[in-house]
XYZ file of C-alpha atoms in Angstrom:
783
model
C 140.671 8.975 76.037
C 140.598 8.066 72.339
C 138.389 10.359 70.297
C 135.550 8.739 68.307
C 136.003 8.518 64.542
C 133.748 8.302 61.518
C 133.907 5.011 59.628
C 132.831 3.547 56.329
C 132.447 -0.044 55.248
C 132.988 -1.799 51.939
C 131.330 -2.098 49.590
C 131.235 1.672 49.173
C 128.653 1.156 46.428
C 126.696 -2.077 46.383
C 125.540 -3.743 43.197
C 122.058 -3.307 44.677
C 122.398 0.518 44.603
C 119.311 1.972 42.950
C 121.106 3.594 40.009
C 123.532 0.718 39.387
C 123.152 -1.395 36.276
C 120.715 -4.180 37.288
C 122.424 -7.566 37.779
C 125.684 -5.935 36.642
C 126.599 -3.354 39.275
C 129.836 -1.394 39.288
C 132.157 -3.340 37.038
C 135.612 -1.900 36.249
C 135.246 1.258 38.364
C 137.383 4.251 37.399
C 137.631 7.301 39.656
C 139.235 10.571 38.564
C 139.820 13.662 40.687
C 139.284 17.128 39.198
C 139.106 20.516 40.966
C 138.645 18.815 44.347
C 135.772 16.560 43.206
C 135.800 12.817 42.458
C 134.016 11.377 39.437
C 133.168 7.685 39.032
C 132.550 5.825 35.779
C 131.928 2.088 35.349
C 131.225 -0.446 32.623
C 127.850 -0.425 30.905
C 125.766 -3.575 31.102
C 125.946 -5.729 27.995
C 123.064 -4.825 25.687
C 122.487 -1.433 27.349
C 123.531 1.983 26.012
C 125.005 5.009 27.764
C 127.635 5.592 30.439
C 126.659 6.502 33.991
C 128.519 8.894 36.268
C 128.648 9.625 40.007
C 130.429 12.365 41.984
C 131.823 12.631 45.513
C 133.689 15.098 47.692
C 135.199 12.482 50.031
C 135.387 9.108 48.184
C 132.746 7.704 50.537
C 129.469 9.499 49.828
C 128.480 9.368 46.155
C 125.817 11.302 44.260
C 124.382 9.980 41.026
C 124.949 12.445 38.168
C 123.041 10.483 35.531
C 124.270 9.575 32.049
C 127.343 11.484 30.891
C 126.622 10.193 27.383
C 123.903 8.295 25.626
C 125.719 7.892 22.322
C 124.551 4.720 20.513
C 128.168 3.607 20.162
C 128.353 3.136 23.943
C 126.277 -0.041 23.859
C 127.964 -2.288 26.420
C 130.781 0.242 26.936
C 133.564 -1.528 28.806
C 135.805 0.148 31.374
C 135.414 3.860 30.520
C 138.287 6.009 31.782
C 138.411 9.822 31.645
C 141.438 12.091 31.444
C 141.405 15.916 31.594
C 143.663 17.933 29.309
C 143.640 21.613 28.260
C 139.945 22.217 28.867
C 138.575 18.911 27.599
C 137.676 15.608 29.238
C 138.681 12.637 27.078
C 136.906 9.324 27.626
C 138.396 6.017 26.452
C 136.156 2.961 26.210
C 135.730 -0.259 24.238
C 132.019 -0.950 23.631
C 131.421 -4.693 24.035
C 135.130 -5.207 23.478
C 134.847 -4.342 19.788
C 137.625 -1.777 19.526
C 138.266 1.522 21.293
C 136.666 4.919 20.778
C 137.498 8.299 22.268
C 134.709 10.598 23.439
C 135.193 14.242 24.444
C 133.361 16.816 26.562
C 133.942 20.098 28.372
C 132.235 18.621 31.463
C 133.069 15.492 33.446
C 129.379 14.655 33.925
C 127.645 15.335 30.606
C 127.947 15.937 26.893
C 130.532 13.306 25.873
C 130.572 12.851 22.078
C 132.485 10.322 19.995
C 135.404 12.054 18.234
C 137.274 9.106 16.645
C 136.504 6.160 14.418
C 136.961 2.687 15.832
C 140.669 2.488 16.654
C 140.723 -1.259 17.245
C 142.804 -2.632 20.145
C 141.489 -4.809 22.916
C 139.606 -3.750 26.056
C 140.505 -1.700 29.135
C 142.310 1.315 27.715
C 144.072 3.552 30.232
C 146.066 6.783 29.758
C 149.194 7.827 31.634
C 150.994 11.150 31.154
C 154.635 11.208 32.243
C 156.492 14.111 33.860
C 157.809 15.185 30.456
C 154.277 15.485 29.030
C 154.439 12.321 26.916
C 151.225 10.307 26.784
C 150.954 6.506 26.856
C 147.961 4.253 26.285
C 147.778 0.810 27.913
C 145.291 -1.913 27.067
C 144.653 -5.586 27.753
C 146.449 -8.349 25.903
C 146.712 -12.096 25.557
C 149.911 -12.930 27.395
C 150.872 -9.439 28.580
C 149.733 -5.835 28.839
C 150.065 -3.704 25.703
C 151.295 -0.097 25.443
C 151.103 2.580 22.731
C 152.667 5.998 22.338
C 150.107 8.738 21.801
C 150.531 11.368 19.067
C 147.569 13.287 20.496
C 144.704 12.442 22.885
C 142.857 10.730 20.033
C 145.693 8.881 18.304
C 147.738 5.851 19.383
C 150.822 4.482 17.598
C 153.767 2.074 17.970
C 151.988 -0.615 19.943
C 154.091 -3.234 21.720
C 153.922 -5.720 24.568
C 155.080 -5.322 28.171
C 156.240 -8.917 28.819
C 156.841 -8.417 32.543
C 153.228 -7.279 33.064
C 151.448 -10.595 32.694
C 149.132 -12.792 34.743
C 150.703 -16.241 34.468
C 151.357 -15.686 30.756
C 147.621 -15.465 30.078
C 145.007 -12.805 29.543
C 146.020 -9.607 31.348
C 143.717 -6.613 31.708
C 142.676 -3.610 33.801
C 146.029 -1.818 33.697
C 146.704 1.618 35.177
C 149.954 3.528 35.843
C 150.624 6.141 38.525
C 153.817 7.974 39.427
C 154.699 8.561 43.069
C 157.905 9.715 44.741
C 160.257 8.616 41.966
C 158.550 5.329 41.070
C 156.098 4.241 38.384
C 153.560 1.680 39.566
C 151.349 -0.327 37.225
C 148.373 -2.197 38.639
C 146.779 -4.881 36.472
C 144.342 -7.756 36.735
C 143.659 -11.382 35.669
C 142.614 -14.226 35.217
C 138.889 -13.886 34.435
C 136.248 -11.539 35.763
C 133.991 -14.441 36.799
C 136.679 -16.286 38.770
C 136.966 -16.070 42.562
C 140.730 -15.976 41.870
C 140.493 -12.743 39.874
C 143.170 -10.606 41.466
C 145.144 -7.368 41.293
C 148.912 -7.393 40.770
C 151.475 -4.666 40.280
C 154.773 -3.907 38.605
C 157.211 -1.132 39.486
C 159.944 0.907 37.818
C 162.220 3.679 39.039
C 163.044 4.975 35.537
C 160.323 4.408 32.931
C 156.607 3.729 32.399
C 157.631 1.225 29.710
C 159.846 -1.193 31.639
C 158.423 -2.699 34.828
C 159.685 -5.246 37.325
C 156.788 -7.583 38.051
C 157.511 -7.505 41.833
C 156.720 -11.233 41.924
C 157.690 -11.761 45.558
C 155.064 -9.230 46.620
C 152.183 -10.212 44.371
C 149.247 -10.562 44.263
C 148.723 -7.042 45.505
C 145.075 -7.644 46.379
C 143.310 -10.996 46.486
C 140.546 -12.749 48.382
C 139.153 -16.035 47.075
C 137.032 -17.357 49.936
C 135.653 -14.550 52.099
C 132.610 -12.328 51.672
C 134.717 -10.222 49.312
C 136.063 -12.289 46.408
C 136.749 -12.024 42.703
C 138.682 -8.785 43.254
C 139.849 -6.942 40.176
C 140.098 -4.078 37.688
C 141.209 -1.218 39.880
C 141.980 2.465 39.576
C 144.255 4.532 41.800
C 143.383 8.037 42.974
C 144.761 10.657 45.348
C 142.868 10.844 48.644
C 140.919 13.881 49.867
C 143.783 14.880 52.175
C 146.008 15.281 49.059
C 148.721 13.207 50.770
C 147.335 9.652 50.696
C 146.232 7.377 47.850
C 143.365 4.904 47.524
C 142.644 1.958 45.293
C 139.135 1.545 43.866
C 138.174 -1.966 42.735
C 135.239 -4.231 42.118
C 134.361 -7.568 43.704
C 131.838 -10.213 42.752
C 128.462 -10.951 44.256
C 126.543 -14.177 43.795
C 124.435 -13.037 40.836
C 126.872 -12.923 37.935
C 128.430 -10.717 36.760
C 127.108 -8.419 39.498
C 129.898 -6.375 41.100
C 130.294 -4.126 44.150
C 132.703 -1.182 44.372
C 135.256 -0.974 47.197
C 138.058 1.365 48.260
C 141.086 0.797 50.472
C 144.156 2.845 51.274
C 147.446 2.336 49.411
C 150.886 2.444 51.000
C 153.701 3.307 48.582
C 157.153 2.550 49.954
C 159.960 2.697 47.411
C 159.659 -0.284 45.098
C 156.855 -1.771 47.152
C 153.164 -1.076 46.995
C 150.787 -2.508 49.580
C 147.059 -2.256 50.182
C 145.553 -1.876 53.637
C 142.853 -4.299 52.567
C 140.702 -5.881 51.318
C 138.313 -4.798 54.033
C 134.677 -5.514 54.710
C 134.811 -4.334 58.312
C 134.463 -0.666 59.353
C 137.485 1.528 58.715
C 138.166 5.208 59.220
C 136.890 7.503 56.493
C 139.588 9.242 54.419
C 140.801 12.484 55.965
C 139.857 15.813 54.410
C 142.535 18.515 54.052
C 143.400 20.506 57.169
C 142.662 23.711 55.245
C 140.507 23.906 52.113
C 137.908 25.936 50.236
C 135.802 25.103 47.180
C 134.853 28.723 46.347
C 131.366 27.852 45.278
C 129.012 30.771 44.376
C 128.316 33.069 47.337
C 130.668 31.042 49.563
C 131.862 32.778 52.712
C 135.520 33.774 52.981
C 135.519 33.379 56.750
C 138.900 32.097 57.851
C 140.635 33.730 54.865
C 142.382 37.097 54.523
C 142.006 39.214 51.377
C 144.619 41.747 50.317
C 143.424 43.657 47.266
C 139.938 43.007 45.949
C 137.707 40.410 44.410
C 137.387 40.344 40.640
C 134.372 40.274 38.380
C 134.708 36.739 36.993
C 132.144 34.082 37.833
C 134.272 30.961 37.427
C 134.978 30.089 41.067
C 136.905 32.690 43.077
C 137.900 35.777 41.095
C 140.674 38.112 42.266
C 141.456 41.449 40.693
C 144.987 42.312 39.569
C 147.736 42.365 42.208
C 145.645 40.732 44.922
C 146.053 37.799 47.213
C 143.830 35.635 49.397
C 145.321 33.364 52.044
C 144.160 31.135 54.869
C 144.362 32.490 58.389
C 145.476 29.035 59.569
C 149.204 28.585 58.770
C 151.237 25.415 58.345
C 154.221 25.336 60.681
C 156.126 22.439 59.144
C 155.741 19.983 56.277
C 152.701 20.313 54.088
C 151.080 19.208 50.833
C 148.908 21.706 48.952
C 146.910 21.820 45.735
C 145.801 24.866 43.746
C 143.481 25.123 40.725
C 143.780 28.148 38.437
C 140.682 28.296 36.229
C 141.542 31.326 34.048
C 144.065 34.162 33.740
C 143.228 37.406 31.937
C 145.498 38.524 29.116
C 148.698 40.176 30.239
C 148.656 38.750 33.736
C 150.180 36.037 35.878
C 148.518 34.096 38.658
C 148.937 31.071 40.837
C 149.805 29.704 44.242
C 150.767 31.512 47.412
C 152.577 29.316 49.927
C 154.376 29.601 53.258
C 153.070 33.162 53.612
C 153.763 34.881 56.935
C 154.074 38.526 55.878
C 155.043 40.600 52.793
C 158.722 40.012 53.606
C 158.456 36.217 53.884
C 156.433 34.133 51.447
C 156.527 32.018 48.320
C 154.615 32.441 45.070
C 154.317 30.074 42.104
C 152.870 31.812 39.040
C 151.622 30.609 35.702
C 152.916 33.000 33.030
C 150.749 32.405 29.920
C 152.672 34.769 27.626
C 155.950 32.837 27.703
C 154.530 29.450 28.846
C 156.539 29.525 32.061
C 156.006 28.602 35.682
C 157.741 31.252 37.796
C 158.646 30.497 41.411
C 159.576 33.415 43.648
C 160.722 32.830 47.216
C 161.070 35.890 49.435
C 162.914 35.629 52.742
C 163.526 38.768 54.851
C 162.583 40.861 51.838
C 165.127 39.227 49.491
C 163.621 37.382 46.493
C 165.063 34.501 44.492
C 163.425 33.583 41.192
C 163.235 30.240 39.376
C 161.690 29.793 35.929
C 160.529 26.450 34.534
C 158.779 25.708 31.244
C 155.184 24.578 31.617
C 154.694 20.866 31.028
C 153.237 20.663 27.542
C 152.042 17.731 25.476
C 152.110 17.204 21.685
C 153.976 20.509 21.217
C 150.826 22.452 22.163
C 150.755 25.526 24.381
C 149.135 25.237 27.778
C 145.756 26.966 27.702
C 145.007 29.390 30.533
C 141.345 30.046 29.726
C 140.660 26.691 31.431
C 141.743 24.904 34.561
C 145.396 24.103 35.214
C 146.557 22.786 38.580
C 149.617 23.253 40.767
C 150.747 21.043 43.627
C 153.404 21.990 46.183
C 155.028 19.823 48.838
C 157.296 20.936 51.646
C 159.500 18.293 53.257
C 162.031 19.649 55.717
C 163.740 22.533 53.898
C 162.891 21.253 50.401
C 159.996 22.403 48.220
C 158.750 20.233 45.326
C 156.527 21.694 42.607
C 154.132 19.879 40.287
C 151.918 20.986 37.409
C 148.848 18.810 36.919
C 150.596 16.198 39.087
C 153.686 16.197 36.800
C 156.999 16.966 38.487
C 158.267 20.480 37.642
C 161.255 21.045 39.898
C 162.654 20.842 43.428
C 164.091 23.797 45.334
C 166.329 22.440 48.061
C 167.474 23.837 51.372
C 165.181 26.843 51.301
C 165.232 29.264 54.224
C 161.497 29.836 53.783
C 159.702 28.425 56.826
C 156.037 27.746 57.527
C 153.053 29.899 56.692
C 149.691 30.060 54.946
C 148.492 28.866 51.546
C 146.415 30.965 49.169
C 146.076 32.513 45.705
C 147.887 35.472 44.153
C 147.521 37.555 40.981
C 149.973 39.868 39.221
C 149.109 42.325 36.454
C 145.624 41.067 35.640
C 142.509 39.440 37.044
C 142.380 35.656 37.433
C 139.930 33.025 38.672
C 140.533 30.036 40.885
C 138.909 26.787 41.980
C 139.468 24.333 44.816
C 142.417 24.908 47.158
C 143.508 22.557 49.907
C 146.421 21.819 52.197
C 147.385 19.080 54.649
C 150.110 19.291 57.279
C 151.807 16.124 56.036
C 153.856 14.988 53.072
C 154.907 11.697 51.496
C 151.962 9.705 52.826
C 152.632 10.520 56.480
C 149.111 11.871 56.929
C 148.150 8.234 57.437
C 149.667 8.365 60.925
C 146.434 9.989 62.057
C 144.327 7.148 60.679
C 143.130 4.144 62.668
C 144.185 0.978 60.817
C 141.528 -1.704 60.662
C 142.721 -5.146 61.796
C 140.526 -8.178 61.145
C 140.534 -11.658 59.638
C 141.218 -10.122 56.219
C 143.382 -7.027 56.580
C 146.647 -6.681 58.423
C 149.137 -4.142 57.067
C 150.263 -1.253 59.303
C 153.046 0.887 57.776
C 155.780 1.479 60.341
C 156.035 5.076 59.126
C 152.450 5.628 60.337
C 153.640 5.823 63.946
C 152.051 8.653 65.923
C 155.484 9.933 66.924
C 157.992 11.440 64.490
C 161.070 9.236 64.014
C 164.010 9.313 61.655
C 163.841 6.905 58.725
C 166.500 4.908 56.923
C 166.384 3.985 53.242
C 166.554 0.289 52.405
C 167.277 -1.493 49.161
C 164.666 -0.514 46.591
C 164.152 2.913 48.132
C 161.947 1.588 50.924
C 161.710 3.628 54.115
C 162.067 2.017 57.518
C 161.609 3.715 60.902
C 164.813 3.894 62.951
C 164.345 3.284 66.677
C 166.846 3.390 69.519
C 167.034 1.564 72.820
C 164.040 2.634 74.905
C 162.024 4.131 72.003
C 158.334 3.372 71.643
C 156.370 3.259 68.385
C 152.623 3.765 68.811
C 149.894 3.077 66.246
C 146.179 3.666 66.121
C 144.271 0.465 65.334
C 140.608 -0.407 64.930
C 139.847 -4.010 65.921
C 136.996 -5.420 63.860
C 135.929 -8.048 66.441
C 136.560 -9.151 70.000
C 139.155 -11.872 70.361
C 142.766 -12.882 69.881
C 145.019 -11.372 67.215
C 148.460 -12.266 65.860
C 151.078 -9.590 65.187
C 154.197 -9.662 63.010
C 156.864 -6.943 62.879
C 159.346 -6.793 59.974
C 162.723 -5.476 61.167
C 166.145 -4.725 59.674
C 169.607 -4.182 61.136
C 169.182 -6.456 64.153
C 172.186 -6.206 66.496
C 174.537 -9.176 66.717
C 173.507 -9.975 70.283
C 169.779 -9.779 69.456
C 167.141 -7.652 71.161
C 163.720 -7.736 72.779
C 160.465 -5.862 72.339
C 157.566 -5.214 74.694
C 154.049 -4.961 73.277
C 151.551 -2.679 74.979
C 147.855 -2.230 74.251
C 146.371 1.018 75.539
C 149.428 1.437 77.753
C 149.290 -2.027 79.318
C 152.010 -4.589 78.579
C 150.496 -7.709 77.024
C 153.466 -9.590 75.497
C 157.215 -9.631 74.941
C 159.261 -11.063 72.111
C 162.866 -11.559 71.055
C 164.642 -10.990 67.742
C 167.806 -12.840 66.786
C 170.294 -11.675 64.159
C 170.097 -13.182 60.683
C 172.549 -13.491 57.825
C 171.075 -10.551 55.920
C 169.989 -8.607 59.002
C 166.258 -8.917 58.260
C 163.838 -10.815 60.485
C 160.193 -10.861 61.495
C 159.034 -11.028 65.096
C 155.692 -12.794 65.554
C 153.572 -12.484 68.693
C 150.374 -14.488 69.078
C 147.075 -14.381 70.944
C 146.914 -10.664 71.714
C 143.476 -10.094 73.180
C 141.583 -7.071 71.838
C 138.066 -5.823 72.305
C 136.199 -4.505 69.294
C 136.943 -0.840 68.609
C 139.785 1.668 68.882
C 143.121 0.938 70.551
C 146.657 2.255 70.818
C 149.237 -0.408 69.945
C 152.736 0.363 71.267
C 156.078 -1.325 70.554
C 158.766 -0.574 73.149
C 162.258 -1.537 72.016
C 165.213 -2.808 74.029
C 167.914 -2.159 71.461
C 168.338 -0.323 68.157
C 166.674 -1.517 64.979
C 164.730 -0.260 61.963
C 161.091 -1.255 61.501
C 159.450 -1.444 58.074
C 156.004 -2.945 58.535
C 153.561 -4.473 60.986
C 150.878 -7.026 60.136
C 148.010 -7.878 62.457
C 145.384 -10.548 61.829
C 142.499 -11.982 63.810
C 143.467 -15.466 65.030
C 141.257 -18.495 64.633
C 140.104 -20.557 67.584
C 142.333 -23.590 67.124
C 140.768 -26.976 66.403
C 142.923 -30.045 65.932
C 142.537 -31.795 62.576
C 142.605 -35.547 62.105
C 141.757 -37.285 58.820
C 142.083 -41.069 58.418
C 139.990 -41.106 55.208
C 137.952 -44.101 56.305
C 134.713 -42.395 55.244
C 133.824 -40.934 51.872
C 133.903 -37.355 53.208
C 136.896 -35.566 54.680
C 135.544 -32.093 55.516
C 138.008 -30.230 53.318
C 137.655 -26.477 52.934
C 138.996 -26.273 49.387
C 139.932 -28.746 46.670
C 141.023 -28.766 43.040
C 142.301 -31.636 40.948
C 141.034 -35.224 40.605
C 141.188 -36.387 44.240
C 139.541 -39.619 45.384
C 138.918 -41.170 48.778
C 139.133 -44.930 48.484
C 140.569 -47.839 50.407
C 140.923 -45.665 53.526
C 143.189 -43.063 51.909
C 143.179 -39.891 49.822
C 144.672 -40.411 46.397
C 145.661 -38.388 43.370
C 145.589 -40.866 40.516
C 144.539 -38.721 37.555
C 146.677 -38.762 34.426
C 147.401 -35.074 34.919
C 148.099 -35.521 38.658
C 148.035 -31.858 39.640
C 146.005 -30.588 42.591
C 145.697 -29.310 46.126
C 143.253 -29.919 48.987
C 143.070 -27.748 52.113
C 141.738 -28.087 55.658
C 141.129 -25.862 58.659
C 141.010 -22.094 58.983
C 143.078 -19.544 57.035
C 143.686 -17.832 60.389
C 145.517 -20.714 62.099
C 148.929 -19.705 63.422
C 151.517 -22.078 64.936
C 150.983 -25.818 64.540
C 152.516 -29.165 63.653
C 151.172 -30.944 60.571
C 151.887 -34.576 59.771
C 150.855 -36.948 56.974
C 151.818 -40.316 55.498
C 152.705 -40.075 51.807
C 153.158 -42.847 49.266
C 154.345 -41.427 45.919
C 153.254 -43.599 43.000
C 155.238 -41.805 40.330
C 158.322 -39.615 40.344
C 157.924 -37.889 43.740
C 156.780 -34.248 43.769
C 154.182 -34.177 46.498
C 153.760 -33.042 50.071
C 152.103 -30.652 52.493
C 150.900 -27.088 52.179
C 151.183 -24.995 55.375
C 150.208 -21.416 56.235
C 148.067 -21.566 53.083
C 145.509 -18.884 52.176
C 143.564 -17.719 49.127
C 143.587 -20.955 47.137
C 142.305 -20.670 43.604
C 141.890 -22.144 40.157
C 140.987 -20.603 36.803
C 137.473 -22.064 36.823
C 134.483 -19.700 36.760
C 131.880 -19.468 39.493
C 129.325 -22.230 39.332
C 131.658 -24.713 37.628
C 133.921 -27.476 38.900
C 137.666 -27.315 38.373
C 138.820 -29.681 35.653
C 142.135 -31.508 35.569
C 143.426 -28.839 33.187
C 142.371 -26.108 35.588
C 144.155 -27.793 38.477
C 147.335 -28.116 36.433
C 147.282 -24.407 35.677
C 146.548 -23.549 39.295
C 148.926 -25.797 41.253
C 150.790 -22.671 42.330
C 147.627 -20.633 42.890
C 147.845 -20.331 46.643
C 149.727 -18.220 49.175
C 151.774 -20.249 51.634
C 154.532 -22.883 51.786
C 154.840 -26.202 49.974
C 156.956 -28.779 51.802
C 157.562 -31.585 49.353
C 159.373 -34.817 48.692
C 161.251 -35.084 45.432
C 163.360 -37.901 44.037
C 166.566 -36.285 45.324
C 165.519 -34.412 48.447
C 163.176 -32.368 50.587
C 162.177 -28.904 49.436
C 160.401 -25.851 50.807
C 158.745 -23.692 48.182
C 157.196 -20.300 48.905
C 154.039 -19.784 46.894
C 152.256 -16.544 46.102
C 150.444 -17.397 42.883
C 153.946 -18.242 41.740
C 156.571 -20.646 43.060
C 160.039 -20.004 44.474
C 162.205 -22.602 46.162
C 163.596 -21.228 49.436
C 165.234 -24.282 51.027
C 166.377 -27.775 50.050
C 168.016 -30.786 51.726
C 169.422 -33.839 49.976
C 167.657 -37.153 50.316
C 166.412 -40.128 48.336
C 162.681 -40.829 48.094
C 161.221 -43.586 45.944
C 157.916 -44.414 44.381
C 155.663 -46.902 46.170
C 157.444 -46.297 49.497
C 155.550 -44.706 52.406
C 157.056 -41.764 54.269
C 155.875 -39.793 57.286
C 156.277 -36.071 56.567
C 156.078 -33.744 59.577
C 156.224 -29.960 59.447
C 156.530 -27.714 62.506
C 155.505 -24.070 62.014
C 156.561 -21.840 64.891
C 156.702 -18.085 64.357
C 158.829 -17.404 61.271
C 160.573 -20.812 61.436
C 159.647 -24.034 59.632
C 161.190 -27.405 60.490
C 160.756 -30.419 58.241
C 161.085 -34.057 59.338
C 160.813 -37.231 57.266
C 160.426 -40.436 59.270
C 161.413 -38.394 62.359
C 164.718 -37.257 60.818
C 165.194 -33.484 60.707
C 166.000 -32.379 57.168
C 165.422 -28.594 57.074
C 165.228 -25.696 59.508
C 164.221 -22.567 57.602
C 163.458 -19.099 58.988
C 161.685 -16.821 56.530
C 162.661 -13.147 56.914
C 159.200 -12.146 55.614
C 156.957 -15.082 56.556
C 153.337 -15.929 56.026
C 151.876 -15.632 59.513
C 148.712 -17.748 59.316
C 147.054 -20.284 57.076
C 145.462 -23.639 56.383
C 147.074 -27.071 56.033
C 146.722 -29.171 52.924
C 148.160 -31.694 50.527
C 149.537 -30.972 47.049
C 150.818 -32.901 44.069
C 152.574 -31.539 41.001
C 152.713 -33.981 38.093
C 152.786 -36.794 40.621
C 150.314 -39.505 41.546
C 150.335 -40.205 45.291
C 148.419 -41.584 48.244
C 147.962 -39.591 51.487
C 146.775 -40.945 54.825
C 146.528 -40.073 58.518
C 146.699 -36.287 58.171
C 146.899 -34.561 61.567
C 147.308 -30.958 62.651
C 148.079 -30.164 66.288
C 148.554 -26.869 68.077
C 152.110 -25.580 68.313
C 153.449 -25.655 71.866
C 155.577 -22.524 71.527
C 158.814 -24.412 70.902
C 160.425 -26.391 68.132
C 161.428 -30.034 68.482
């Protein structure tokens, strides 16, 4: 029997929330985590003064804290972000977009005062501190994101552009950088906050926060242009309550502009790829709390914890006297992730984290040593101690203060221990003989005080294996590494991890189906054997489908299974393998009830779902005759799977026109409430996710579009203006076949295909006439 779970549903905070800015909501939400508590800040409504703040212990339930500042300079304060350093909280904001200011406080919820003059720069400032303690400031720019070095928390210098971080070469905003497992990830946003096509993208680097690959094949990171959640943008990234997962916080539009809701969804980092398990509007499982934790609030019970020594006299959280320790009675037997917050250390003493404690002869300790600005790691096994010393991570040449909070994080993965200070990498101790045990606090030589402590029996994001993944019409990603069973992984190009399975192995995942009905499943695999292999799909232990994988030139292929019937609620999805392979990712989407499409354009209306560009229906056909001749027009459901689409095309200028298939999230740069102009359509010809199958003057092409364009297949041919051609496209699983006048020109199998989508027509600098568009259900085979 599957245990019941607690769920939440986006929006986490609605624009209609009582304390939200009226008719403005939660624009540009930023969430920071400090001492085990989350703090939310958002943009101030134009014309209003002050910055509001909320707090949460779990990312789901939020308590209004009131105004953290009412300074007159905060009139229309855009995108406030807060960063903690050496006892102070620094807030960065650009009131009404008229230059940046820095505010400072000793509290995250009150007392922020302006401490700089107007520093100029555009909107959306964001701070990142690298592992070496260097600070960087990112802000929006026309054409690309901008970055500055920071000489101190209140001074920026040496500004320059990041050309790879750009939204179609236009205005780019809402940037934020995080470091995870050897990679720097920058999320950013464009094109305009009032556009349904506002979207979140990302860049990645394995060596520097100043040089990103735009990851174009895997962007946009988060987009939804047509559903109940749309206009997605300006995000922040924050560690989850379990200390092992990460979540993205972002806003979306509501009908009253520029009203915005706040949403959160889980992030999956995998080498040079970043994916979001969203956007969701259906129920999903609430983020996990740590397996062991304590907040040490006043008069809090120490039940479940063992004290050796005595409590101290301090009042700042938990106080331990000199040479004392407190540890959890519940030990971790294997991998774990833990966080510790040291709030003060008395003069002459050392204090910090206790980890993997089993007895006085077997434990680890990680001390802050204020006197010499060191972090000292002592690992004792069978009474023998090894000692490692590392300099504290300092910024601007300043000493680390120990009369205020400093944090330690420790991860155990196999026999390796990784140590962080304030989420900056300190060092790795490899192949340690120290096994499992408890977490806690320890003092040496003097009294010290401590804040939140927490630990989770998982590392590297694997805590997500316990989470039910929501599957619906919108969200589909299931990381293969989230299998309930422990499997070995292999490392792919770009540092991505893939689960290695052998003949007879079964991978099982927890899923939460949003509605009753049929679902489609895709499974991305690598290393397929030369003679191919098969897979059985089971739901709640019952076999429901089988599928076959054939080898490909590069060894990567996607298996697609359709029409898997699920009832609303929790299920176990199992993949049983007949052969050895590695599995990177699953995607599961609600399937649409198929309806055949037939358009002869004899009437003035054609029932399209989406359209941009200067289309006309006249003389029994659909034509693109505008001087600019750029546009797209889409039909059907974005959740259609396999089908055959056919249309008659008569190019009237140099041919560059054809069909769109498996198309989702169409967009243009126009704002809500306006009609796309010819100029908008030109800019947005590539603003769709799917495949363009087109006729050109010298051949047939397949282009893969994801708010960009990349040609993936081509066949030679000759196609002339004012001639009529019948273009037919068969979409079956991961394979696309293209026919012109019943002659097969291209057979293309995409290793990472779009699984579902609408059908449409598209022109790119080409006038053309389209007629007799039909879409019929795929029969499970290719012609």
